[in-house]
Amino acid sequence: MTSLARETSRDYTRPHRPAFVRLWNGLAKLTPDRPLGADALIATARRAEQLERFDQDEAEFRLPLDRMLDALAREAQLSAFGKVMTREKLLGSLRVRLRAQAWFERVPEIRATPLARPIFVTGLQRSGTTLLQRMLAQLPGARAIDAWEAFEPAPELDWRPGTTRDADPRFARARRAEQWMQRLSPDLFAVHPMDARAP
């Protein structure tokens, strides 16, 4: 049973934070705050992927990115650790976008591939959306997106058709992220089970 000392409040005003997160946030108060910057994020993503092109028109995603970063700086009240987590998530998204553009240029037929009409499941938390989504994924002929694929949709450029899930480095990264989140926010997994292998 969870002790009251570490239990997350029902309105999430007192979320459980592991000791290393509390220490990180405490130490960060001793250093100047640096906002997340689009130029630095974009340059880091390009270096990491060794790719340059995000899209046919970079301005198409740059304006929304700048607006989001501005809102994060002014409204989100991120802790120091929250800022690190947000930076890593944004970098991951930029890296996937670089890879996706490289795939579109390398294999232009991707854009012409017909897709079956997708089904999107949306709803408020605790309303049964995960259960409904997983039930729909069992329908004959359905092709649900597994969590590890949604986490990082564009594979590395050396990926080949027929690569098994377990051999795909994206699956290993999604599993590590899942384990990391279990350490970071165990109460979240108590109310919303997550599995990189599940739809």
PDB file of C-alpha atoms in Angstrom:
ATOM      1  CA  MET A   1       0.000   0.000   0.000  1.00  0.00           C
ATOM      2  CA  THR A   2       1.203   3.510  -0.830  1.00  0.00           C
ATOM      3  CA  SER A   3       2.125   5.573   2.215  1.00  0.00           C
ATOM      4  CA  LEU A   4       0.350   8.870   2.698  1.00  0.00           C
ATOM      5  CA  ALA A   5       3.730  10.631   2.685  1.00  0.00           C
ATOM      6  CA  ARG A   6       4.249   9.925  -1.019  1.00  0.00           C
ATOM      7  CA  GLU A   7       0.684   9.645  -2.252  1.00  0.00           C
ATOM      8  CA  THR A   8      -0.302  11.958  -5.080  1.00  0.00           C
ATOM      9  CA  SER A   9      -3.293  14.133  -4.297  1.00  0.00           C
ATOM     10  CA  ARG A  10      -6.432  13.498  -6.319  1.00  0.00           C
ATOM     11  CA  ASP A  11      -6.332  17.022  -7.766  1.00  0.00           C
ATOM     12  CA  TYR A  12      -2.597  16.581  -8.513  1.00  0.00           C
ATOM     13  CA  THR A  13      -1.553  19.583  -6.418  1.00  0.00           C
ATOM     14  CA  ARG A  14       1.045  17.426  -4.611  1.00  0.00           C
ATOM     15  CA  PRO A  15       2.473  15.087  -7.263  1.00  0.00           C
ATOM     16  CA  HIS A  16       5.022  12.566  -6.040  1.00  0.00           C
ATOM     17  CA  ARG A  17       8.541  13.429  -7.151  1.00  0.00           C
ATOM     18  CA  PRO A  18      11.529  11.142  -6.579  1.00  0.00           C
ATOM     19  CA  ALA A  19      14.366  12.522  -4.466  1.00  0.00           C
ATOM     20  CA  PHE A  20      16.669  13.077  -7.453  1.00  0.00           C
ATOM     21  CA  VAL A  21      14.022  15.303  -9.109  1.00  0.00           C
ATOM     22  CA  ARG A  22      13.540  17.350  -5.933  1.00  0.00           C
ATOM     23  CA  LEU A  23      17.332  17.718  -5.634  1.00  0.00           C
ATOM     24  CA  TRP A  24      17.648  18.745  -9.297  1.00  0.00           C
ATOM     25  CA  ASN A  25      14.941  21.389  -8.927  1.00  0.00           C
ATOM     26  CA  GLY A  26      16.502  22.679  -5.714  1.00  0.00           C
ATOM     27  CA  LEU A  27      19.994  23.004  -7.177  1.00  0.00           C
ATOM     28  CA  ALA A  28      18.668  24.657 -10.317  1.00  0.00           C
ATOM     29  CA  LYS A  29      17.409  27.583  -8.230  1.00  0.00           C
ATOM     30  CA  LEU A  30      21.066  28.513  -7.704  1.00  0.00           C
ATOM     31  CA  THR A  31      21.721  29.016 -11.435  1.00  0.00           C
ATOM     32  CA  PRO A  32      20.285  31.534 -13.900  1.00  0.00           C
ATOM     33  CA  ASP A  33      17.212  30.385 -15.792  1.00  0.00           C
ATOM     34  CA  ARG A  34      17.711  29.934 -19.546  1.00  0.00           C
ATOM     35  CA  PRO A  35      14.617  29.796 -21.751  1.00  0.00           C
ATOM     36  CA  LEU A  36      14.203  27.090 -24.376  1.00  0.00           C
ATOM     37  CA  GLY A  37      15.264  28.546 -27.722  1.00  0.00           C
ATOM     38  CA  ALA A  38      14.148  27.399 -31.162  1.00  0.00           C
ATOM     39  CA  ASP A  39      17.533  28.049 -32.804  1.00  0.00           C
ATOM     40  CA  ALA A  40      19.398  25.922 -30.270  1.00  0.00           C
ATOM     41  CA  LEU A  41      16.843  23.095 -30.443  1.00  0.00           C
ATOM     42  CA  ILE A  42      16.894  23.043 -34.250  1.00  0.00           C
ATOM     43  CA  ALA A  43      20.705  23.100 -34.403  1.00  0.00           C
ATOM     44  CA  THR A  44      20.955  20.266 -31.856  1.00  0.00           C
ATOM     45  CA  ALA A  45      18.424  18.130 -33.749  1.00  0.00           C
ATOM     46  CA  ARG A  46      20.276  18.687 -37.033  1.00  0.00           C
ATOM     47  CA  ARG A  47      23.609  17.718 -35.474  1.00  0.00           C
ATOM     48  CA  ALA A  48      22.141  14.606 -33.860  1.00  0.00           C
ATOM     49  CA  GLU A  49      20.537  13.346 -37.083  1.00  0.00           C
ATOM     50  CA  GLN A  50      23.148  14.754 -39.492  1.00  0.00           C
ATOM     51  CA  LEU A  51      20.250  16.019 -41.596  1.00  0.00           C
ATOM     52  CA  GLU A  52      19.268  19.571 -42.569  1.00  0.00           C
ATOM     53  CA  ARG A  53      15.790  19.712 -44.090  1.00  0.00           C
ATOM     54  CA  PHE A  54      12.708  19.696 -41.888  1.00  0.00           C
ATOM     55  CA  ASP A  55      10.215  20.374 -44.641  1.00  0.00           C
ATOM     56  CA  GLN A  56       9.770  21.976 -48.018  1.00  0.00           C
ATOM     57  CA  ASP A  57       9.058  25.210 -46.131  1.00  0.00           C
ATOM     58  CA  GLU A  58      10.767  25.496 -42.754  1.00  0.00           C
ATOM     59  CA  ALA A  59       8.701  28.562 -41.832  1.00  0.00           C
ATOM     60  CA  GLU A  60       5.660  26.287 -41.840  1.00  0.00           C
ATOM     61  CA  PHE A  61       6.681  24.707 -38.532  1.00  0.00           C
ATOM     62  CA  ARG A  62       8.961  27.453 -37.195  1.00  0.00           C
ATOM     63  CA  LEU A  63       6.164  29.919 -36.362  1.00  0.00           C
ATOM     64  CA  PRO A  64       4.131  27.406 -34.299  1.00  0.00           C
ATOM     65  CA  LEU A  65       7.356  26.238 -32.593  1.00  0.00           C
ATOM     66  CA  ASP A  66       8.246  29.820 -31.627  1.00  0.00           C
ATOM     67  CA  ARG A  67       4.718  30.369 -30.292  1.00  0.00           C
ATOM     68  CA  MET A  68       4.838  27.189 -28.233  1.00  0.00           C
ATOM     69  CA  LEU A  69       8.252  28.054 -26.765  1.00  0.00           C
ATOM     70  CA  ASP A  70       6.977  31.539 -25.897  1.00  0.00           C
ATOM     71  CA  ALA A  71       3.924  30.044 -24.153  1.00  0.00           C
ATOM     72  CA  LEU A  72       6.152  27.595 -22.261  1.00  0.00           C
ATOM     73  CA  ALA A  73       8.318  30.484 -21.063  1.00  0.00           C
ATOM     74  CA  ARG A  74       5.418  32.731 -20.056  1.00  0.00           C
ATOM     75  CA  GLU A  75       2.703  30.329 -18.905  1.00  0.00           C
ATOM     76  CA  ALA A  76       3.872  26.795 -18.168  1.00  0.00           C
ATOM     77  CA  GLN A  77       5.752  27.473 -14.922  1.00  0.00           C
ATOM     78  CA  LEU A  78       8.003  24.501 -15.644  1.00  0.00           C
ATOM     79  CA  SER A  79      10.299  23.301 -12.919  1.00  0.00           C
ATOM     80  CA  ALA A  80      13.967  22.905 -13.851  1.00  0.00           C
ATOM     81  CA  PHE A  81      13.449  19.183 -14.347  1.00  0.00           C
ATOM     82  CA  GLY A  82      10.240  19.831 -16.272  1.00  0.00           C
ATOM     83  CA  LYS A  83      12.219  22.068 -18.604  1.00  0.00           C
ATOM     84  CA  VAL A  84      14.759  19.275 -19.196  1.00  0.00           C
ATOM     85  CA  MET A  85      11.950  16.809 -19.948  1.00  0.00           C
ATOM     86  CA  THR A  86      10.250  19.297 -22.289  1.00  0.00           C
ATOM     87  CA  ARG A  87      13.528  20.006 -24.093  1.00  0.00           C
ATOM     88  CA  GLU A  88      14.131  16.283 -24.663  1.00  0.00           C
ATOM     89  CA  LYS A  89      10.579  15.772 -25.957  1.00  0.00           C
ATOM     90  CA  LEU A  90      10.894  18.719 -28.359  1.00  0.00           C
ATOM     91  CA  LEU A  91      14.290  17.493 -29.571  1.00  0.00           C
ATOM     92  CA  GLY A  92      12.834  14.054 -30.172  1.00  0.00           C
ATOM     93  CA  SER A  93       9.995  15.531 -32.231  1.00  0.00           C
ATOM     94  CA  LEU A  94      12.389  17.646 -34.305  1.00  0.00           C
ATOM     95  CA  ARG A  95      14.637  14.652 -34.935  1.00  0.00           C
ATOM     96  CA  VAL A  96      11.686  12.541 -36.091  1.00  0.00           C
ATOM     97  CA  ARG A  97      10.597  15.354 -38.401  1.00  0.00           C
ATOM     98  CA  LEU A  98      14.073  15.512 -39.970  1.00  0.00           C
ATOM     99  CA  ARG A  99      14.008  11.754 -40.531  1.00  0.00           C
ATOM    100  CA  ALA A 100      10.505  11.830 -41.976  1.00  0.00           C
ATOM    101  CA  GLN A 101      11.495  14.501 -44.496  1.00  0.00           C
ATOM    102  CA  ALA A 102      14.571  12.475 -45.479  1.00  0.00           C
ATOM    103  CA  TRP A 103      12.342   9.419 -46.038  1.00  0.00           C
ATOM    104  CA  PHE A 104       9.885  11.437 -48.156  1.00  0.00           C
ATOM    105  CA  GLU A 105      12.763  12.633 -50.329  1.00  0.00           C
ATOM    106  CA  ARG A 106      14.390   9.215 -50.557  1.00  0.00           C
ATOM    107  CA  VAL A 107      11.161   7.274 -51.238  1.00  0.00           C
ATOM    108  CA  PRO A 108       8.654   9.733 -52.785  1.00  0.00           C
ATOM    109  CA  GLU A 109       6.139   6.908 -53.291  1.00  0.00           C
ATOM    110  CA  ILE A 110       5.401   7.111 -49.551  1.00  0.00           C
ATOM    111  CA  ARG A 111       3.207  10.153 -50.132  1.00  0.00           C
ATOM    112  CA  ALA A 112       1.215   8.319 -52.813  1.00  0.00           C
ATOM    113  CA  THR A 113       0.518   5.250 -50.674  1.00  0.00           C
ATOM    114  CA  PRO A 114      -3.245   4.918 -50.108  1.00  0.00           C
ATOM    115  CA  LEU A 115      -4.288   4.814 -46.472  1.00  0.00           C
ATOM    116  CA  ALA A 116      -7.408   3.267 -45.030  1.00  0.00           C
ATOM    117  CA  ARG A 117      -9.647   5.759 -43.296  1.00  0.00           C
ATOM    118  CA  PRO A 118      -8.226   6.134 -39.773  1.00  0.00           C
ATOM    119  CA  ILE A 119     -10.228   5.980 -36.567  1.00  0.00           C
ATOM    120  CA  PHE A 120      -9.256   8.449 -33.850  1.00  0.00           C
ATOM    121  CA  VAL A 121     -10.329   7.825 -30.266  1.00  0.00           C
ATOM    122  CA  THR A 122     -10.488  10.935 -28.088  1.00  0.00           C
ATOM    123  CA  GLY A 123     -12.042  11.734 -24.756  1.00  0.00           C
ATOM    124  CA  LEU A 124     -11.524  12.907 -21.215  1.00  0.00           C
ATOM    125  CA  GLN A 125      -9.254  11.055 -18.844  1.00  0.00           C
ATOM    126  CA  ARG A 126     -10.747   8.063 -17.053  1.00  0.00           C
ATOM    127  CA  SER A 127     -13.623   7.841 -19.552  1.00  0.00           C
ATOM    128  CA  GLY A 128     -12.621   4.507 -21.143  1.00  0.00           C
ATOM    129  CA  THR A 129     -10.770   5.746 -24.239  1.00  0.00           C
ATOM    130  CA  THR A 130      -7.782   3.426 -23.717  1.00  0.00           C
ATOM    131  CA  LEU A 131     -10.062   0.412 -23.297  1.00  0.00           C
ATOM    132  CA  LEU A 132     -12.032   1.363 -26.423  1.00  0.00           C
ATOM    133  CA  GLN A 133      -8.841   1.922 -28.409  1.00  0.00           C
ATOM    134  CA  ARG A 134      -7.425  -1.461 -27.402  1.00  0.00           C
ATOM    135  CA  MET A 135     -10.711  -3.202 -28.206  1.00  0.00           C
ATOM    136  CA  LEU A 136     -10.828  -1.618 -31.679  1.00  0.00           C
ATOM    137  CA  ALA A 137      -7.240  -2.709 -32.258  1.00  0.00           C
ATOM    138  CA  GLN A 138      -8.394  -6.337 -31.967  1.00  0.00           C
ATOM    139  CA  LEU A 139     -10.760  -6.072 -34.937  1.00  0.00           C
ATOM    140  CA  PRO A 140      -9.789  -8.306 -37.881  1.00  0.00           C
ATOM    141  CA  GLY A 141      -7.894  -6.250 -40.444  1.00  0.00           C
ATOM    142  CA  ALA A 142      -7.245  -3.374 -38.026  1.00  0.00           C
ATOM    143  CA  ARG A 143      -3.734  -1.957 -37.932  1.00  0.00           C
ATOM    144  CA  ALA A 144      -3.329  -0.080 -34.673  1.00  0.00           C
ATOM    145  CA  ILE A 145      -0.270   2.059 -34.024  1.00  0.00           C
ATOM    146  CA  ASP A 146       1.669   0.569 -31.132  1.00  0.00           C
ATOM    147  CA  ALA A 147       2.880   3.027 -28.510  1.00  0.00           C
ATOM    148  CA  TRP A 148       6.519   2.567 -29.521  1.00  0.00           C
ATOM    149  CA  GLU A 149       5.650   3.517 -33.122  1.00  0.00           C
ATOM    150  CA  ALA A 150       3.677   6.577 -32.043  1.00  0.00           C
ATOM    151  CA  PHE A 151       6.537   7.589 -29.743  1.00  0.00           C
ATOM    152  CA  GLU A 152       8.918   7.769 -32.730  1.00  0.00           C
ATOM    153  CA  PRO A 153       7.106   7.275 -36.073  1.00  0.00           C
ATOM    154  CA  ALA A 154      10.010   7.788 -38.506  1.00  0.00           C
ATOM    155  CA  PRO A 155      12.759   5.149 -38.378  1.00  0.00           C
ATOM    156  CA  GLU A 156      16.461   5.735 -38.881  1.00  0.00           C
ATOM    157  CA  LEU A 157      17.560   5.941 -42.488  1.00  0.00           C
ATOM    158  CA  ASP A 158      19.303   2.565 -42.347  1.00  0.00           C
ATOM    159  CA  TRP A 159      16.007   0.839 -41.409  1.00  0.00           C
ATOM    160  CA  ARG A 160      14.896  -1.909 -43.782  1.00  0.00           C
ATOM    161  CA  PRO A 161      11.453  -3.453 -44.392  1.00  0.00           C
ATOM    162  CA  GLY A 162      11.063  -6.643 -42.409  1.00  0.00           C
ATOM    163  CA  THR A 163      12.967  -5.321 -39.387  1.00  0.00           C
ATOM    164  CA  THR A 164      11.336  -6.930 -36.367  1.00  0.00           C
ATOM    165  CA  ARG A 165       9.998  -4.848 -33.538  1.00  0.00           C
ATOM    166  CA  ASP A 166      12.620  -6.140 -31.113  1.00  0.00           C
ATOM    167  CA  ALA A 167      15.432  -5.328 -33.569  1.00  0.00           C
ATOM    168  CA  ASP A 168      14.197  -1.774 -34.144  1.00  0.00           C
ATOM    169  CA  PRO A 169      16.127   0.690 -31.931  1.00  0.00           C
ATOM    170  CA  ARG A 170      12.990   2.811 -31.592  1.00  0.00           C
ATOM    171  CA  PHE A 171      11.348   0.007 -29.608  1.00  0.00           C
ATOM    172  CA  ALA A 172      14.259  -0.146 -27.159  1.00  0.00           C
ATOM    173  CA  ARG A 173      14.142   3.638 -26.721  1.00  0.00           C
ATOM    174  CA  ALA A 174      10.386   3.545 -26.079  1.00  0.00           C
ATOM    175  CA  ARG A 175      10.847   0.806 -23.464  1.00  0.00           C
ATOM    176  CA  ARG A 176      13.546   2.862 -21.722  1.00  0.00           C
ATOM    177  CA  ALA A 177      11.289   5.940 -21.776  1.00  0.00           C
ATOM    178  CA  GLU A 178       8.463   3.872 -20.279  1.00  0.00           C
ATOM    179  CA  GLN A 179      10.728   2.592 -17.479  1.00  0.00           C
ATOM    180  CA  TRP A 180      11.990   6.125 -16.859  1.00  0.00           C
ATOM    181  CA  MET A 181       8.439   7.441 -16.554  1.00  0.00           C
ATOM    182  CA  GLN A 182       7.579   4.650 -14.102  1.00  0.00           C
ATOM    183  CA  ARG A 183      10.400   5.860 -11.848  1.00  0.00           C
ATOM    184  CA  LEU A 184       9.515   9.497 -12.363  1.00  0.00           C
ATOM    185  CA  SER A 185       5.755   9.248 -11.858  1.00  0.00           C
ATOM    186  CA  PRO A 186       4.707   5.862 -10.450  1.00  0.00           C
ATOM    187  CA  ASP A 187       1.242   7.121  -9.556  1.00  0.00           C
ATOM    188  CA  LEU A 188       0.526   7.868 -13.217  1.00  0.00           C
ATOM    189  CA  PHE A 189       0.964   4.182 -14.064  1.00  0.00           C
ATOM    190  CA  ALA A 190      -1.392   3.240 -11.230  1.00  0.00           C
ATOM    191  CA  VAL A 191      -4.255   5.114 -12.913  1.00  0.00           C
ATOM    192  CA  HIS A 192      -3.236   4.743 -16.569  1.00  0.00           C
ATOM    193  CA  PRO A 193      -1.328   1.589 -17.522  1.00  0.00           C
ATOM    194  CA  MET A 194       1.096   2.182 -20.373  1.00  0.00           C
ATOM    195  CA  ASP A 195       3.039  -0.331 -22.403  1.00  0.00           C
ATOM    196  CA  ALA A 196       5.306   0.373 -25.384  1.00  0.00           C
ATOM    197  CA  ARG A 197       3.999  -2.826 -27.001  1.00  0.00           C
ATOM    198  CA  ALA A 198       0.326  -1.915 -26.669  1.00  0.00           C
ATOM    199  CA  PRO A 199      -1.809   0.122 -29.080  1.00  0.00           C
TER     200      PRO A 199
END
